[in-house]
Tab-separated table of C-alpha atoms and ligand atoms in Angstrom:
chain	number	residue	atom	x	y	z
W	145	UNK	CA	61.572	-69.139	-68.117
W	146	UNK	CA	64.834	-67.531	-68.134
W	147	UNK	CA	64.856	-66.607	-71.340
W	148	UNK	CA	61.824	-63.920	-70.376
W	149	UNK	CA	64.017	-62.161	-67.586
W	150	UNK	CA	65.976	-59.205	-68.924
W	151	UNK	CA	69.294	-59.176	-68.884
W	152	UNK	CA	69.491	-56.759	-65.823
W	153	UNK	CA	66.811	-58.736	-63.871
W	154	UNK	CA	69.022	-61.797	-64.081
W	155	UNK	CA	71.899	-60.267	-62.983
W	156	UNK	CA	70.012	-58.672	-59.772
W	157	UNK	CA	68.415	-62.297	-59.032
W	158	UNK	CA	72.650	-63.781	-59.392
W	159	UNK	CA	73.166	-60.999	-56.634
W	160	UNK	CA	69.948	-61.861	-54.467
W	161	UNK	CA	70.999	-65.312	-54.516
W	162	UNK	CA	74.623	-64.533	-53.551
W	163	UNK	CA	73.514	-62.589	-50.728
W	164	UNK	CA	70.784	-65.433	-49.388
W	165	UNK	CA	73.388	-68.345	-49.869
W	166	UNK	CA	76.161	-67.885	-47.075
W	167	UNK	CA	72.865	-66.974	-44.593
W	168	UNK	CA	71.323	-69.262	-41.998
W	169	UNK	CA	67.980	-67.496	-41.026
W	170	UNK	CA	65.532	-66.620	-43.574
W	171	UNK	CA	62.121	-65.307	-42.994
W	172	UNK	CA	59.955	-65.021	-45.828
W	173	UNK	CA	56.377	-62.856	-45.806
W	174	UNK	CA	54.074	-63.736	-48.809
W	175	UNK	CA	50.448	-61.547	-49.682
W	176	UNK	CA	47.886	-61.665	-52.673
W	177	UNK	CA	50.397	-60.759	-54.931
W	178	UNK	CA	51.935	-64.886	-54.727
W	179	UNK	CA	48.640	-66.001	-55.932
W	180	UNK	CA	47.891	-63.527	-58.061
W	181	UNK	CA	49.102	-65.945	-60.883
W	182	UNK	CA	46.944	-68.758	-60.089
W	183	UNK	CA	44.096	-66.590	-60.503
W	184	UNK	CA	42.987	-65.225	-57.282
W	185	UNK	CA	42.654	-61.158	-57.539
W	186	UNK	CA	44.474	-59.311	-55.092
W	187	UNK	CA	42.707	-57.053	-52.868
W	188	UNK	CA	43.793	-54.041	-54.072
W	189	UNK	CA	42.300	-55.481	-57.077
W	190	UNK	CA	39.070	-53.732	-58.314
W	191	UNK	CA	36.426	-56.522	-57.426
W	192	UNK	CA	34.022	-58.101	-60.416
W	193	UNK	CA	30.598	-59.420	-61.824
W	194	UNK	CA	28.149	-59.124	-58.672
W	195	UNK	CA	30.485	-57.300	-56.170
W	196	UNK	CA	31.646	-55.100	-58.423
W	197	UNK	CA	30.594	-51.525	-56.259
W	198	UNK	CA	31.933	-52.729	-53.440
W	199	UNK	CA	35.573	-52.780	-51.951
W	200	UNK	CA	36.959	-55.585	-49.638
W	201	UNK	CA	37.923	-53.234	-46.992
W	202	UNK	CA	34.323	-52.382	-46.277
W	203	UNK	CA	33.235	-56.130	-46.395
W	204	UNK	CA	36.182	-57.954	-44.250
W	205	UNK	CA	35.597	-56.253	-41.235
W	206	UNK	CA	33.497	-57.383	-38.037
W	207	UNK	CA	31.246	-53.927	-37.760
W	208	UNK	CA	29.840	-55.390	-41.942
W	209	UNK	CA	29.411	-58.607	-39.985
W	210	UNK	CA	27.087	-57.425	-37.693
W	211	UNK	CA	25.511	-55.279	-39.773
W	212	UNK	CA	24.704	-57.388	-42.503
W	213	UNK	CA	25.811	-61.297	-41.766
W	214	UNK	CA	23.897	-62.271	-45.463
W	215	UNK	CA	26.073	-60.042	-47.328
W	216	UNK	CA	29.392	-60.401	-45.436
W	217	UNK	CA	28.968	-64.222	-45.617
W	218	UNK	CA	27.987	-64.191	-49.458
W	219	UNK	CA	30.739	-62.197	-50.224
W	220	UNK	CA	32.909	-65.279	-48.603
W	221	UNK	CA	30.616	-67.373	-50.316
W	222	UNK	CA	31.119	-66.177	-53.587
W	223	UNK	CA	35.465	-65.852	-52.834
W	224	UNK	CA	35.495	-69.624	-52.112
W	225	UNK	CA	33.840	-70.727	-55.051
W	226	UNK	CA	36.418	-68.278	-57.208
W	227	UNK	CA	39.240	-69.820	-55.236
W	228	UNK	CA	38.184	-73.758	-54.840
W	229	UNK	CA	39.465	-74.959	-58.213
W	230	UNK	CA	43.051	-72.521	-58.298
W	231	UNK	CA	46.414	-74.401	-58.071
W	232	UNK	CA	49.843	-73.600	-57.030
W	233	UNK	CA	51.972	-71.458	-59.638
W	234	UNK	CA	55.603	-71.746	-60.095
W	235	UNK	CA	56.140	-69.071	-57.008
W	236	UNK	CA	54.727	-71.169	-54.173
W	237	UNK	CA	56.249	-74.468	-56.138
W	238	UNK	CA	59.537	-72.317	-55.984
W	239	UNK	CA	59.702	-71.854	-52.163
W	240	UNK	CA	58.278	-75.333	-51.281
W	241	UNK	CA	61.269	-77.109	-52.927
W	242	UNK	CA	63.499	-74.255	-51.372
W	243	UNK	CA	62.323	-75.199	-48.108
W	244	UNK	CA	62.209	-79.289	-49.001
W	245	UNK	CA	65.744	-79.231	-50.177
W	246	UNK	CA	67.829	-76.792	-47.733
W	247	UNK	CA	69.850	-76.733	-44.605
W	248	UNK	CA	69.082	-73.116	-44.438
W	249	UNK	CA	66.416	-72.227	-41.759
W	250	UNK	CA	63.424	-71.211	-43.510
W	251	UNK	CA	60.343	-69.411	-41.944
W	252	UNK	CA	57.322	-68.751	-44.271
W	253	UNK	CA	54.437	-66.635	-43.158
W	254	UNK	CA	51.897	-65.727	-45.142
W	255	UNK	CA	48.744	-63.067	-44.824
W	256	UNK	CA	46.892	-65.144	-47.352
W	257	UNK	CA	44.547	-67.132	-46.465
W	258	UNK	CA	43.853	-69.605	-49.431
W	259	UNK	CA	46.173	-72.833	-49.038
W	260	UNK	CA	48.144	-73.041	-52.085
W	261	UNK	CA	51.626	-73.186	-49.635
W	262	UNK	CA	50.212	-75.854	-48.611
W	263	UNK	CA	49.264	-77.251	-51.749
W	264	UNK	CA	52.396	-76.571	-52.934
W	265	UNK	CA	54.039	-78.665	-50.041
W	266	UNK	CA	55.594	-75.661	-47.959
W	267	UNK	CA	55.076	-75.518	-44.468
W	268	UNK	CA	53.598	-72.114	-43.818
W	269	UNK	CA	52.475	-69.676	-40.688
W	270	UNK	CA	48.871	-67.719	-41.621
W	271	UNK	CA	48.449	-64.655	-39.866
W	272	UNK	CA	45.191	-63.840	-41.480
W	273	UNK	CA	43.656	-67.096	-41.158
W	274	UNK	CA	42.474	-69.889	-43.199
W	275	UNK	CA	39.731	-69.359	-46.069
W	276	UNK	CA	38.188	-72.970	-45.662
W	277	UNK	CA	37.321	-73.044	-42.014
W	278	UNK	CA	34.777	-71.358	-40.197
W	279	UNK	CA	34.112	-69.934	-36.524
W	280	UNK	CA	31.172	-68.588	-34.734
W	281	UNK	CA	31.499	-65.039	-34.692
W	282	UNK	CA	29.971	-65.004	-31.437
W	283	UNK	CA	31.734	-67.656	-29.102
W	284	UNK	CA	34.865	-68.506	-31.199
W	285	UNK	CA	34.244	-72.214	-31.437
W	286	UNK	CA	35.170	-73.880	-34.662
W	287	UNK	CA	32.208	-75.056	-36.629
W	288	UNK	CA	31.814	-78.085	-38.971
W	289	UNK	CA	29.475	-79.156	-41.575
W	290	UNK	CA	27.553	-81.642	-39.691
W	291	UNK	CA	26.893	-83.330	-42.845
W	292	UNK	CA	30.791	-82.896	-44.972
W	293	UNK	CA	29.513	-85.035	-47.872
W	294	UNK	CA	26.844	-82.035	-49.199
W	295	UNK	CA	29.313	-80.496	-51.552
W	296	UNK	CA	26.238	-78.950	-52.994
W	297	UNK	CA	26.024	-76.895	-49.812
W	298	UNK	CA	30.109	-75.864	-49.875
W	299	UNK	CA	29.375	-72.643	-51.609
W	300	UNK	CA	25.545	-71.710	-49.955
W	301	UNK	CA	24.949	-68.376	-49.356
W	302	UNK	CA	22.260	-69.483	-46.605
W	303	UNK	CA	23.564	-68.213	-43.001
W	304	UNK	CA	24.671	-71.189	-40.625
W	305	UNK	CA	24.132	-70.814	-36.862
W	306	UNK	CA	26.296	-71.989	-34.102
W	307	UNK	CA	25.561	-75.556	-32.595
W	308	UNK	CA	26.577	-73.939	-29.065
W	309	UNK	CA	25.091	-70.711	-28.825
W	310	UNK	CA	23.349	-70.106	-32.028
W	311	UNK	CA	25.403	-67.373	-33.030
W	312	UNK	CA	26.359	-66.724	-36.772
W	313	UNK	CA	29.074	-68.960	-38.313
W	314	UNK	CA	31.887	-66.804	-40.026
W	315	UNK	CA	35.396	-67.305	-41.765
W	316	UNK	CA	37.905	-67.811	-39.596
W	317	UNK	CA	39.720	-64.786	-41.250
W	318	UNK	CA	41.187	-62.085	-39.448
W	319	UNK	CA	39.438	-59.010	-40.485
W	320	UNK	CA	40.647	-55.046	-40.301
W	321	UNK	CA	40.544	-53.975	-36.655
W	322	UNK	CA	40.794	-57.302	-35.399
W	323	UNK	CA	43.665	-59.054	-33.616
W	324	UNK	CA	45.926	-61.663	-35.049
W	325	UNK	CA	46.146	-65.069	-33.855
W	326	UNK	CA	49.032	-65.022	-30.922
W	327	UNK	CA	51.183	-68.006	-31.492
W	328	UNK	CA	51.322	-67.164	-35.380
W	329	UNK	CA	52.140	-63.657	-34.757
W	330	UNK	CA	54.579	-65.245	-32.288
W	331	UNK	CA	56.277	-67.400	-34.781
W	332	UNK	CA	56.428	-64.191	-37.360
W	333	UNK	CA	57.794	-61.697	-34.652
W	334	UNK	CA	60.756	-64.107	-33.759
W	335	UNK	CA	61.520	-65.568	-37.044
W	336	UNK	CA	61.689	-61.703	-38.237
W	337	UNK	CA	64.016	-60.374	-35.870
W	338	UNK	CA	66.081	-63.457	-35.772
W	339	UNK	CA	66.696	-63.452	-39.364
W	340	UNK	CA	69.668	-62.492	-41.532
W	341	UNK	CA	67.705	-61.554	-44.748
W	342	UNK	CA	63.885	-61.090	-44.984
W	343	UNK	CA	61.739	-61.643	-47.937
W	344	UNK	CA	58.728	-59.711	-48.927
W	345	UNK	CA	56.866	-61.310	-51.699
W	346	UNK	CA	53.999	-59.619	-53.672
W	347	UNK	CA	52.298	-57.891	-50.657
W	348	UNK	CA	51.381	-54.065	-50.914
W	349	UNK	CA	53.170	-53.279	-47.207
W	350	UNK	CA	49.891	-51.509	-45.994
W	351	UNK	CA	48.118	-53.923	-43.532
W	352	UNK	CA	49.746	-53.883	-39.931
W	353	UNK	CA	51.193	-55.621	-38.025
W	354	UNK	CA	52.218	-57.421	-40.714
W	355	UNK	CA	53.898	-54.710	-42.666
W	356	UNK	CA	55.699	-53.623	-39.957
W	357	UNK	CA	57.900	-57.374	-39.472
W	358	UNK	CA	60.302	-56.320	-42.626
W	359	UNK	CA	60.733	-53.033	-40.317
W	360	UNK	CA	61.526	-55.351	-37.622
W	361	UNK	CA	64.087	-57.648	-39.216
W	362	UNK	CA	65.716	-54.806	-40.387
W	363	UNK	CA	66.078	-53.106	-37.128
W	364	UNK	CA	67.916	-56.433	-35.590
W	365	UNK	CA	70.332	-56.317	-38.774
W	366	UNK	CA	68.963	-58.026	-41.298
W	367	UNK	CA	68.859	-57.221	-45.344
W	368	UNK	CA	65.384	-56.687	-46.607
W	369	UNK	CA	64.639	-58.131	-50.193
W	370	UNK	CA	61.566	-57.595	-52.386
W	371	UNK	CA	59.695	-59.010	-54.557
W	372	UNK	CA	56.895	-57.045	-56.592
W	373	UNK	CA	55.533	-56.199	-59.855
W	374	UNK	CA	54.899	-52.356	-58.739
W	375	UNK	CA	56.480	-49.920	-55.958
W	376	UNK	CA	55.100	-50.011	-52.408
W	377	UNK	CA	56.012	-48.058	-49.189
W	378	UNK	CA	58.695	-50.327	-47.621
W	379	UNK	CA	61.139	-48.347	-47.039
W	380	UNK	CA	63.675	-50.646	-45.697
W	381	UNK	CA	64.181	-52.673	-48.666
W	382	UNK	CA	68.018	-53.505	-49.961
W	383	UNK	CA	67.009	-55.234	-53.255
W	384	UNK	CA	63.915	-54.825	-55.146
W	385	UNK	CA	63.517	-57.791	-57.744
W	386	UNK	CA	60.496	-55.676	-59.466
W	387	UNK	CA	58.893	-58.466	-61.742
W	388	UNK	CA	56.436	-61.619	-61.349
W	389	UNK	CA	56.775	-63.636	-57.664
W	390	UNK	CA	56.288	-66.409	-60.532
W	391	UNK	CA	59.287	-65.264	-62.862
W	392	UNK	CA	61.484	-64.945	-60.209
W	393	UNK	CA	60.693	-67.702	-57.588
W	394	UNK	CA	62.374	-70.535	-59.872
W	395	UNK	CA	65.386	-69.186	-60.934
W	396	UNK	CA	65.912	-67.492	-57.697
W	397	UNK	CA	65.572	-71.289	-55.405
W	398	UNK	CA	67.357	-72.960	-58.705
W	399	UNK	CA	70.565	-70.505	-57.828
W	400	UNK	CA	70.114	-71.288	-54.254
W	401	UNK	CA	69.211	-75.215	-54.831
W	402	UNK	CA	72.510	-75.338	-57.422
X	757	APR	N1	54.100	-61.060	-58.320
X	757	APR	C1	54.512	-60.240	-57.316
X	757	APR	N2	53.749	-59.256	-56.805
X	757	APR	C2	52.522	-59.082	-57.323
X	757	APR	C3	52.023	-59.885	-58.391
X	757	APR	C4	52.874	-60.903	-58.888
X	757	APR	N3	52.499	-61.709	-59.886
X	757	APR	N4	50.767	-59.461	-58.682
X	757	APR	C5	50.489	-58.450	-57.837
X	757	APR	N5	51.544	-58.202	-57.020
X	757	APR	C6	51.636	-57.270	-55.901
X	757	APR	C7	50.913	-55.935	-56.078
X	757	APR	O1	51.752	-54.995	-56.720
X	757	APR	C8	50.624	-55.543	-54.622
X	757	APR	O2	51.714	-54.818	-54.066
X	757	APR	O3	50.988	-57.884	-54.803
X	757	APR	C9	50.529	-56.891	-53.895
X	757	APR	C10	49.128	-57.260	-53.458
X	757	APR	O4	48.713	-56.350	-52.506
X	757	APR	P1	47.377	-56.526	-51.674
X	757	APR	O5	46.253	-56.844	-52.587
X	757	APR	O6	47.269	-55.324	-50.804
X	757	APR	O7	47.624	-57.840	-50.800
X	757	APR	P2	48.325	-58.002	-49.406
X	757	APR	O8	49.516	-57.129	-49.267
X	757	APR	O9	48.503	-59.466	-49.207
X	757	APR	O10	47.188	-57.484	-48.420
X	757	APR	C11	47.434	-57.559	-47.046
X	757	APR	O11	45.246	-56.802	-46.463
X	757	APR	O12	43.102	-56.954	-47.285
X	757	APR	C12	43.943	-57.308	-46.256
X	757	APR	O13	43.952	-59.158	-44.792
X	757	APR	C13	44.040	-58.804	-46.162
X	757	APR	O14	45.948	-60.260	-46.094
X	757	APR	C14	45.424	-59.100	-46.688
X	757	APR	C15	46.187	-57.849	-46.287
């Protein structure tokens, strides 16, 4: 793995880790990019096969709900089936041992809403919600396949209806105009300005509130490190690592883990 790193890279990741060792409060924010190399596109990702002329930001939002449940729901449909079978990479394997193994105080939040963190062992924050469970879009309550054992019906493109009020049953994903869940947006806002370094890991820095917490840390004093394969907006940033989450995740924790 090292090997791969240039020479310059692995001199930058010595200095990241120098900086993140004699700290106490570290808030890490994760996006697609994490996953990325277990084989779930990003959303900035052009889209594939059957959804290939439309973009995400016209299907995750709750006006394409309403509008057209079938196609909104297939489109989740269709996501879960391309994420079911994906499995950790050495980036989320990275921060789980990270946060297994240190005295360090060590917040991760993620806007993903797969559950390779979790698979990985990490305990993790979502602030967009959770892929695998589903809400009616109507009255909120949390909906359940009556029957769990039809795995044939796990990736149905038939609508469900609410057992309550017959609504239509939805991700429990927090689309574009729509709020974020409080007490996980709680967690995020205090772990972000109580933090003495902040990581950003392989998100794109557009989507607020979210993009606005390595703003926040950074206002209350803290440094601002990224990780990314390509340039985004952040402005705040002290260290860019620019390179796979996956390249740098292992020998970054090893440093810290040494
Ligand atoms: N390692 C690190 N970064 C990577 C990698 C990788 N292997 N592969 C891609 N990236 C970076 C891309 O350069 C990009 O900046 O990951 C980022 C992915 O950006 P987005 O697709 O915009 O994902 P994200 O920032 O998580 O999106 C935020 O927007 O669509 C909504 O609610 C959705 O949670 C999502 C939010």
């Amino acid at each position: 793995m090292v090997a791969e790193l240039s020479a310059a890279l692995i001199v930058e990741i010595d200095r990241t880790a120098a900086l993140i060792a004699s700290q106490t409060n570290i808030c890490i924010l994760t996006g697609a990019g994490i996953s990325a190399e277990s084989g779930i596109p990003t959303f900035r990702d052009k889209q594939t096969g059957l959804w290939e002329n439309y973009r995400a930001e016209d299907l995750a939002t709750p006006e394409a709900f309403v509008r057209d449940p079938k196609l909104v729901w297939s489109w989740y449909q269709w996501r879960r089936q391309l994420v079911h079978d994906k499995a950790p990479n050495p980036a989320h394997l990275a921060l789980a041992e990270w946060q297994q193994n240190t005295n360090q105080r060590l917040t991760l939040i993620t806007q993903n809403v797969d559950d390779l963190h979790e698979q990985a062992g990490s305990q993790v924050t979502h602030l967009h919600g959770h892929l695998w469970r589903n809400r009616c879009h109507q009255c909120t309550a949390s909906y359940q396949e009556p029957d769990a054992d039809k795995q044939s019906q796990l990736f149905d493109d038939k609508l469900l209806t609410c057992l309550h009020c017959k609504g239509y049953i939805r991700p429990d994903i927090v689309w574009f105009g729509e709020a974020l869940p409080v007490e996980a947006w709680q967690i995020a806002e205090k772990a972000a300005a109580g933090c003495e370094v902040f990581i950003s890991i392989g998100t794109s820095s557009l989507v607020y509130p979210a993009a606005g917490l390595a703003q926040l840390a950074k206002q209350n004093g803290a440094k601002i490190i990224e990780i990314n394969t390509d340039p985004t907006p952040n402005t705040v940033v002290d260290i860019t690592l620019t390179a796979k989450a996956g390249e740098v995740l292992p020998l970054l924790v090893e440093l810290l883990l040494k």
